[in-house]
mmCIF file of C-alpha atoms and ligand atoms in Angstrom:
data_model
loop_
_atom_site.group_PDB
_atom_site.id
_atom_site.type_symbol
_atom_site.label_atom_id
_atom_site.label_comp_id
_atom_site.label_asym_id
_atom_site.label_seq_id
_atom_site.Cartn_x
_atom_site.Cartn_y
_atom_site.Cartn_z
ATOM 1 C CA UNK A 1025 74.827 6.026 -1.992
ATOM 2 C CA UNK A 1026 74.568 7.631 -5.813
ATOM 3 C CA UNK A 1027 70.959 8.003 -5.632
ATOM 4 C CA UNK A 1028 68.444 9.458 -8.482
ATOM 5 C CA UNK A 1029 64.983 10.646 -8.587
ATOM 6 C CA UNK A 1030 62.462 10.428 -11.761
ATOM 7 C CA UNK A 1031 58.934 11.436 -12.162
ATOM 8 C CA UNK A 1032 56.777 13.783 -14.001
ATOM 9 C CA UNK A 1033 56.928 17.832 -13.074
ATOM 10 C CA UNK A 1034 55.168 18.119 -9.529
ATOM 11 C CA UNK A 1035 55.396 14.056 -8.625
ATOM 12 C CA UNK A 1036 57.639 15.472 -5.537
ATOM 13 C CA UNK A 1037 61.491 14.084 -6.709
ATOM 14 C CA UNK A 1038 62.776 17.860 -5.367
ATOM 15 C CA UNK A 1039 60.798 17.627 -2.288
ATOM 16 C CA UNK A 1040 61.941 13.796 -1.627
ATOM 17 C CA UNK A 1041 65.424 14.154 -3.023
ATOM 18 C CA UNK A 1042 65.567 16.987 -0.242
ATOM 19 C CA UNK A 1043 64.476 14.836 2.643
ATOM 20 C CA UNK A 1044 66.571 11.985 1.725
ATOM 21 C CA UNK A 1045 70.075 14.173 1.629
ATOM 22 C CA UNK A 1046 68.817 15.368 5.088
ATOM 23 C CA UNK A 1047 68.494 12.117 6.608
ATOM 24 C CA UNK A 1048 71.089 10.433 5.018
ATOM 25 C CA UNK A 1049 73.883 13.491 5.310
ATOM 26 C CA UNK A 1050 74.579 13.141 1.175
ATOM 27 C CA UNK A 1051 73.679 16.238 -1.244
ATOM 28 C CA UNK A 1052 70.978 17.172 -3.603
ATOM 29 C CA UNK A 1053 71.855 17.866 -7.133
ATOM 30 C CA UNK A 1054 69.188 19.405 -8.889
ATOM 31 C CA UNK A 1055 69.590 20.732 -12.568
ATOM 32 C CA UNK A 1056 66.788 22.538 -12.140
ATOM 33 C CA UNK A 1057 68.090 24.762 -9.425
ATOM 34 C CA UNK A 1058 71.480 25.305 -10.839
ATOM 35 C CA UNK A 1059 69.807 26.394 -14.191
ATOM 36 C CA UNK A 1060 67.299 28.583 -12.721
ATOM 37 C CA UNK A 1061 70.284 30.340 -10.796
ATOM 38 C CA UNK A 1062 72.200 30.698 -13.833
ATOM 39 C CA UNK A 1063 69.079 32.744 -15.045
ATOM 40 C CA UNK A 1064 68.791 34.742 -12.768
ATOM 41 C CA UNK A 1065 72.134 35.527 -12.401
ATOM 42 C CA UNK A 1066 72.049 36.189 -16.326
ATOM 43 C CA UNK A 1067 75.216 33.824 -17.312
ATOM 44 C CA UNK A 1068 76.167 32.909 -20.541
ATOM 45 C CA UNK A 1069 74.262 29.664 -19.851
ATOM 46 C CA UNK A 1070 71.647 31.233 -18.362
ATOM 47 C CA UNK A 1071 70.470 33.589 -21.216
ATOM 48 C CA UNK A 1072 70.414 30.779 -23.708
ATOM 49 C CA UNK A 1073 69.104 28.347 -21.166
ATOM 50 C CA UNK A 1074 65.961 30.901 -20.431
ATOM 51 C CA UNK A 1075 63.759 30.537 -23.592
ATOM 52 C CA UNK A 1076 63.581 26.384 -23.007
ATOM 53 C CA UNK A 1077 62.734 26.561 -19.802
ATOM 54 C CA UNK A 1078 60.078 28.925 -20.217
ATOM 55 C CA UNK A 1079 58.593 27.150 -23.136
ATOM 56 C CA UNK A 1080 58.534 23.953 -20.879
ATOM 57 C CA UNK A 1081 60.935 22.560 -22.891
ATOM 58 C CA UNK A 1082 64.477 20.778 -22.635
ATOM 59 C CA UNK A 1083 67.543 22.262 -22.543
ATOM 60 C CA UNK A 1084 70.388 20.659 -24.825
ATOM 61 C CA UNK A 1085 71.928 17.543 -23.254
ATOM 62 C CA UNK A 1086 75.407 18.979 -23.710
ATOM 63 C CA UNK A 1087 74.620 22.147 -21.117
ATOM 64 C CA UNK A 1088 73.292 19.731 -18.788
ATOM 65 C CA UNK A 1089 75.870 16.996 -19.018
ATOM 66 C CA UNK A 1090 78.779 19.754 -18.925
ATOM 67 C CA UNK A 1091 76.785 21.256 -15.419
ATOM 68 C CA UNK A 1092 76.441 17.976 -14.001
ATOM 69 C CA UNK A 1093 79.901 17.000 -14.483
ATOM 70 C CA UNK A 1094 81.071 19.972 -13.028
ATOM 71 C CA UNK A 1095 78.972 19.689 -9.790
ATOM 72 C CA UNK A 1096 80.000 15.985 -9.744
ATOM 73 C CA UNK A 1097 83.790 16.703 -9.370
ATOM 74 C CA UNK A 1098 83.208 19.359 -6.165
ATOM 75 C CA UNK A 1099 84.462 17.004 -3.114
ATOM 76 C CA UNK A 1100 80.772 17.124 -1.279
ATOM 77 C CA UNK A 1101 80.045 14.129 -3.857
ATOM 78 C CA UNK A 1102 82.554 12.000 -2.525
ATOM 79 C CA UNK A 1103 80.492 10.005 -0.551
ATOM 80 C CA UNK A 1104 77.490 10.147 -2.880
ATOM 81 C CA UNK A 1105 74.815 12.154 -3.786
ATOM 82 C CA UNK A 1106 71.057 12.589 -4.754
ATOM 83 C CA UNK A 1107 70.185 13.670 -8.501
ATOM 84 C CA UNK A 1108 67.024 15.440 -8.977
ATOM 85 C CA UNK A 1109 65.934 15.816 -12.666
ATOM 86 C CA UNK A 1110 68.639 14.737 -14.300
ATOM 87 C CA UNK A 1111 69.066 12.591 -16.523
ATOM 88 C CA UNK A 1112 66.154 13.503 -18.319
ATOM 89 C CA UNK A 1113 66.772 12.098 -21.565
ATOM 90 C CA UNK A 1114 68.463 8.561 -22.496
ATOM 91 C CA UNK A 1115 71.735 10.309 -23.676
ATOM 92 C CA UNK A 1116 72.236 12.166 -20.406
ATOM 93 C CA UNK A 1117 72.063 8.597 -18.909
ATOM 94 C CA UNK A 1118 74.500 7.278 -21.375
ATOM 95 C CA UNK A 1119 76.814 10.052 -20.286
ATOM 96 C CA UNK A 1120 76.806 9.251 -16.723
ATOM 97 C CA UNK A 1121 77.591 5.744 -17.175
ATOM 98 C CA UNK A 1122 80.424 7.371 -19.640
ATOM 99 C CA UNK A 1123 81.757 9.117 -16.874
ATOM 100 C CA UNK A 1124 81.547 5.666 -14.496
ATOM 101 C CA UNK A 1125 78.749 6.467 -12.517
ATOM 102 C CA UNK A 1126 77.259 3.946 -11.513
ATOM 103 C CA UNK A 1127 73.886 4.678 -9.855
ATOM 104 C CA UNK A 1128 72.980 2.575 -6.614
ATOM 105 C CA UNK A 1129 69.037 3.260 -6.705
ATOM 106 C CA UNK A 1130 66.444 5.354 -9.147
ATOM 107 C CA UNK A 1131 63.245 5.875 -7.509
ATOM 108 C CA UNK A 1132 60.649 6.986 -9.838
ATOM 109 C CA UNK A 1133 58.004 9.095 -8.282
ATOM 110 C CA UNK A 1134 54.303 8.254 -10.126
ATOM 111 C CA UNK A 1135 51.340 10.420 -9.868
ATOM 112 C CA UNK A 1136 48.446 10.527 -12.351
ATOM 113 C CA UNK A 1137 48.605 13.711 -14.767
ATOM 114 C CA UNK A 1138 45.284 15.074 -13.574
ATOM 115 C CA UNK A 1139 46.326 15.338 -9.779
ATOM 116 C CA UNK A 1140 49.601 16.696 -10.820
ATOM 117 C CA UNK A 1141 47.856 19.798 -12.891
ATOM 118 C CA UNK A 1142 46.116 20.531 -9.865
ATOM 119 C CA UNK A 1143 48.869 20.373 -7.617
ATOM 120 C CA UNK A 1144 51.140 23.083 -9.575
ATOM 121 C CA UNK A 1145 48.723 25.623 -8.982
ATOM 122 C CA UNK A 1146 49.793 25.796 -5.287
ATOM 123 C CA UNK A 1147 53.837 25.077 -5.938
ATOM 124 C CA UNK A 1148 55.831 27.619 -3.855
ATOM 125 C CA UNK A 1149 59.877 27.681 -4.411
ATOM 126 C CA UNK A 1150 62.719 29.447 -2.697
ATOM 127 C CA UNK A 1151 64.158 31.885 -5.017
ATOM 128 C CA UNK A 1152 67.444 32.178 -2.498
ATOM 129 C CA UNK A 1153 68.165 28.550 -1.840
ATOM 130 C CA UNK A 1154 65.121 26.738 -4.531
ATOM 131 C CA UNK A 1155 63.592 24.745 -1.595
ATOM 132 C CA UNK A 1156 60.306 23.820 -2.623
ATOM 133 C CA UNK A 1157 57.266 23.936 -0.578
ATOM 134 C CA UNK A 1158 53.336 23.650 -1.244
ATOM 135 C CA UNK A 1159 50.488 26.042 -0.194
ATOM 136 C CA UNK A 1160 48.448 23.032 1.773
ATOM 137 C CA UNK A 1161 50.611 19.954 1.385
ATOM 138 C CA UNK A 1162 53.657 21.108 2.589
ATOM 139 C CA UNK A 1163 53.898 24.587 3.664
ATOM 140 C CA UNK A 1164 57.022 25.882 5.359
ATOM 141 C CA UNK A 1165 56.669 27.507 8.769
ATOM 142 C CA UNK A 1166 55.440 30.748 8.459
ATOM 143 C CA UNK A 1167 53.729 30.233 4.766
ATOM 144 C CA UNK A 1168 55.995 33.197 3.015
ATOM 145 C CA UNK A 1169 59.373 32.206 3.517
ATOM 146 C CA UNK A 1170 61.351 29.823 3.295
ATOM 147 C CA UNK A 1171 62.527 27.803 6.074
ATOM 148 C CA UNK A 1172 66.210 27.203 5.600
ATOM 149 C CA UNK A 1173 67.508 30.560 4.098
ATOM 150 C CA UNK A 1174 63.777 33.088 5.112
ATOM 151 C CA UNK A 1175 63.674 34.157 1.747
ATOM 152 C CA UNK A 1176 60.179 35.227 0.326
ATOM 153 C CA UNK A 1177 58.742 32.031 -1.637
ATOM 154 C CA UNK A 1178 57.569 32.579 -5.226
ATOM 155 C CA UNK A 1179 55.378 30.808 -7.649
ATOM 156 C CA UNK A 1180 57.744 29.405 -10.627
ATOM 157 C CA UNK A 1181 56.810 30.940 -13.748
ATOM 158 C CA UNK A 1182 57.207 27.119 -15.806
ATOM 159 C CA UNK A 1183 54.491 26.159 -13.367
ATOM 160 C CA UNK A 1184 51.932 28.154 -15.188
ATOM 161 C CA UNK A 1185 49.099 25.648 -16.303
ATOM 162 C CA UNK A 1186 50.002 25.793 -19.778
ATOM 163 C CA UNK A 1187 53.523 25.000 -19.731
ATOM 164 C CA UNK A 1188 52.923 22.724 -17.201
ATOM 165 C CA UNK A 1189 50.825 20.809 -19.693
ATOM 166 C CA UNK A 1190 54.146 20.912 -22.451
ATOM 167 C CA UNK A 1191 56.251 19.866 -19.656
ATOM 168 C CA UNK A 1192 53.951 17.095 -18.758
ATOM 169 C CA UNK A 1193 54.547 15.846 -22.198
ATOM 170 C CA UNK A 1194 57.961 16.219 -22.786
ATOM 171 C CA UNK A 1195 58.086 14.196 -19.945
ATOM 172 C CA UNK A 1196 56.348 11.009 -21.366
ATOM 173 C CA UNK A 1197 57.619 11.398 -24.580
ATOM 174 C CA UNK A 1198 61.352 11.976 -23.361
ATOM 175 C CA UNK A 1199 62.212 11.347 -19.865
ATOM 176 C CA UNK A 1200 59.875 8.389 -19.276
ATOM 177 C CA UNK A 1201 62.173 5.869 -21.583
ATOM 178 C CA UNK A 1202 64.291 5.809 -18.996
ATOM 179 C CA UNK A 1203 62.654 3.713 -16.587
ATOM 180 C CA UNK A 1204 62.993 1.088 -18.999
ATOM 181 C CA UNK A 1205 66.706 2.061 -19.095
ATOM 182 C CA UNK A 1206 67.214 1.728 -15.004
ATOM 183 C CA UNK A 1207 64.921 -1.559 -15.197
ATOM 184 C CA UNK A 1208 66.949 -3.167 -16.791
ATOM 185 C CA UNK A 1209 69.860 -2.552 -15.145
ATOM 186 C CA UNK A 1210 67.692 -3.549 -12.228
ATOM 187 C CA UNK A 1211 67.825 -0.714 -10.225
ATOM 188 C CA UNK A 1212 64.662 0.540 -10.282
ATOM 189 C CA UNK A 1213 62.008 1.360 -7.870
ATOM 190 C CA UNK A 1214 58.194 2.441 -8.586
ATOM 191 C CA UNK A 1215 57.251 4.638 -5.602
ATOM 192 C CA UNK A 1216 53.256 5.839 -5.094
ATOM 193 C CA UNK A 1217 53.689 9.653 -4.577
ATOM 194 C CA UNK A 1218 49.680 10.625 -4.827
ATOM 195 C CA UNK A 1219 48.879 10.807 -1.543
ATOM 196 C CA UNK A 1220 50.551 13.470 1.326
ATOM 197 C CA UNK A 1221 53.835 14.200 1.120
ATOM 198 C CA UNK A 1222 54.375 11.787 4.892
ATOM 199 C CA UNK A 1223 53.189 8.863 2.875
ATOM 200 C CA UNK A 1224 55.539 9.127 -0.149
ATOM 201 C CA UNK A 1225 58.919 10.011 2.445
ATOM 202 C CA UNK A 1226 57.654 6.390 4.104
ATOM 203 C CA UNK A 1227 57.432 4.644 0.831
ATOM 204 C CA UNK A 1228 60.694 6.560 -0.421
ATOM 205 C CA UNK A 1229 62.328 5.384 2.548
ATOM 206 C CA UNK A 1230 61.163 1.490 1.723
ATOM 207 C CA UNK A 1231 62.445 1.640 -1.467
ATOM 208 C CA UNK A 1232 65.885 2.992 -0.857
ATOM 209 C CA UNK A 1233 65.967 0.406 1.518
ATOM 210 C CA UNK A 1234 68.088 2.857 4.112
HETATM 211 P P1 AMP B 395 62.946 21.177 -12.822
HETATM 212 O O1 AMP B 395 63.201 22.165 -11.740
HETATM 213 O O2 AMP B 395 63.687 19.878 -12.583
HETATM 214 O O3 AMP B 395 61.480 20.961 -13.082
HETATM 215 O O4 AMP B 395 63.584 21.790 -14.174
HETATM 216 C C1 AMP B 395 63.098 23.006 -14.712
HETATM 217 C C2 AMP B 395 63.534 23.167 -16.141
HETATM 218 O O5 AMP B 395 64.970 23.166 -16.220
HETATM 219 C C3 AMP B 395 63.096 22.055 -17.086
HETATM 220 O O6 AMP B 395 61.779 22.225 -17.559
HETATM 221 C C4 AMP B 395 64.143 22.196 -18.199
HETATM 222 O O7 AMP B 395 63.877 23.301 -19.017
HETATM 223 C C5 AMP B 395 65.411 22.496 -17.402
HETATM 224 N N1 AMP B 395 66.106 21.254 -17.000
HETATM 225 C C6 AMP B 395 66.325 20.801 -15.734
HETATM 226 N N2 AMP B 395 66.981 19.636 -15.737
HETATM 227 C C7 AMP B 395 67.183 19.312 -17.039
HETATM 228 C C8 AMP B 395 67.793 18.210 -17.710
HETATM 229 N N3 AMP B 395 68.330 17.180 -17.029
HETATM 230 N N4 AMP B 395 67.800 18.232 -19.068
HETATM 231 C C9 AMP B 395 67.285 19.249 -19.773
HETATM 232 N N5 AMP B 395 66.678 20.308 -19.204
HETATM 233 C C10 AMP B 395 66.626 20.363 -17.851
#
């Protein structure tokens, strides 16, 4: 199944994209996570890449497109995969139907702007693997570290309430076209995801339909 994930900054894709390749043995791709690497590890990529993502801004389609095709190729994708945050815009979507991907479900994540200001306040992520976890609504085991790799969680520096309010709106101005895009192609499916995180991995799970 070529699955992919939409919604606003803090709806929960990551968190739902990662319970979904757990149950149903297929990958995560997050764009996110490979970019924030890159950063770290100061690539090319990641040095130009750094200034967008801290404004809260997008970076250029033709870095993401070029990382996604990349990660597409590796033979883990074979039997299909979960995108998280990507595509973002409607030319990253044109480029994965130009590269035949054909997408089997999008499941777009909705939660009201006001709850999701709130919630990025207590956003914890994995700086080893880039699990994400939340202080009350979904902790991992011991509270500090992460529960698949142990390393110490970290508040993402994006998720600082005035970027999150840019990247709020980037997201309605830019990525939210594209649910008009997948509609159409009628593969879209409107999931509730205010509410605990239990509640959206049932409705998730109805709307994948597996
Ligand atoms: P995320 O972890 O998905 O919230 O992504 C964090 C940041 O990485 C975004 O705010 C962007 O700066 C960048 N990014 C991730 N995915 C994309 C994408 N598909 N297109 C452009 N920028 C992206």
């Amino acid at each position: 199944m070529k699955i992919m994930f939409l919604g606003a900054p803090g709806a929960g894709k990551g968190t739902q994209a990662d319970k979904t390749s757990a149950r149903l043995g297929i990958p995560t791709i997050s764009t996110g996570v490979i970019i924030r690497e890159a950063v770290k590890c100061g690539t090319e990529m990641g040095l130009k890449a750094k200034k967008f993502i801290e404004a809260g801004a997008l970076v250029e389609d033709s870095v993401v497109i070029g990382i996604i095709k990349e990660r597409l190729a590796k033979p883990d994708c074979e039997n299909g995969f979960i995108l998280d945050g990507f595509p973002r815009t409607v030319p990253q979507a044109e480029a994965l139907d130009e590269m035949g991907i054909a997408l089997d479900r999008v499941i777009s994540i909705e939660v009201p702007d006001e709850v999701i200001a709130e919630r990025m306040t207590g956003r914890r992520v994995c700086a080893g693997c880039g699990a994400s976890y939340h202080v009350t609504d979904n902790p991992s085991k011991d509270g500090v570290n992460c529960d698949k790799c142990n390393t110490p969680l970290t508040v993402r520096a994006d998720d600082a309430p005035e970027v999150v309010l840019s990247r709020l709106a980037v997201y309605h101005e830019t990525t939210e076209p594209l649910k008009d895009y997948y509609l159409a192609k009628g593969i879209l499916k409107i999931v509730d995801g205010n509410g605990h995180v239990d509640q959206t991995s049932r409705r998730t799970v109805e709307a994948i339909g597996k």
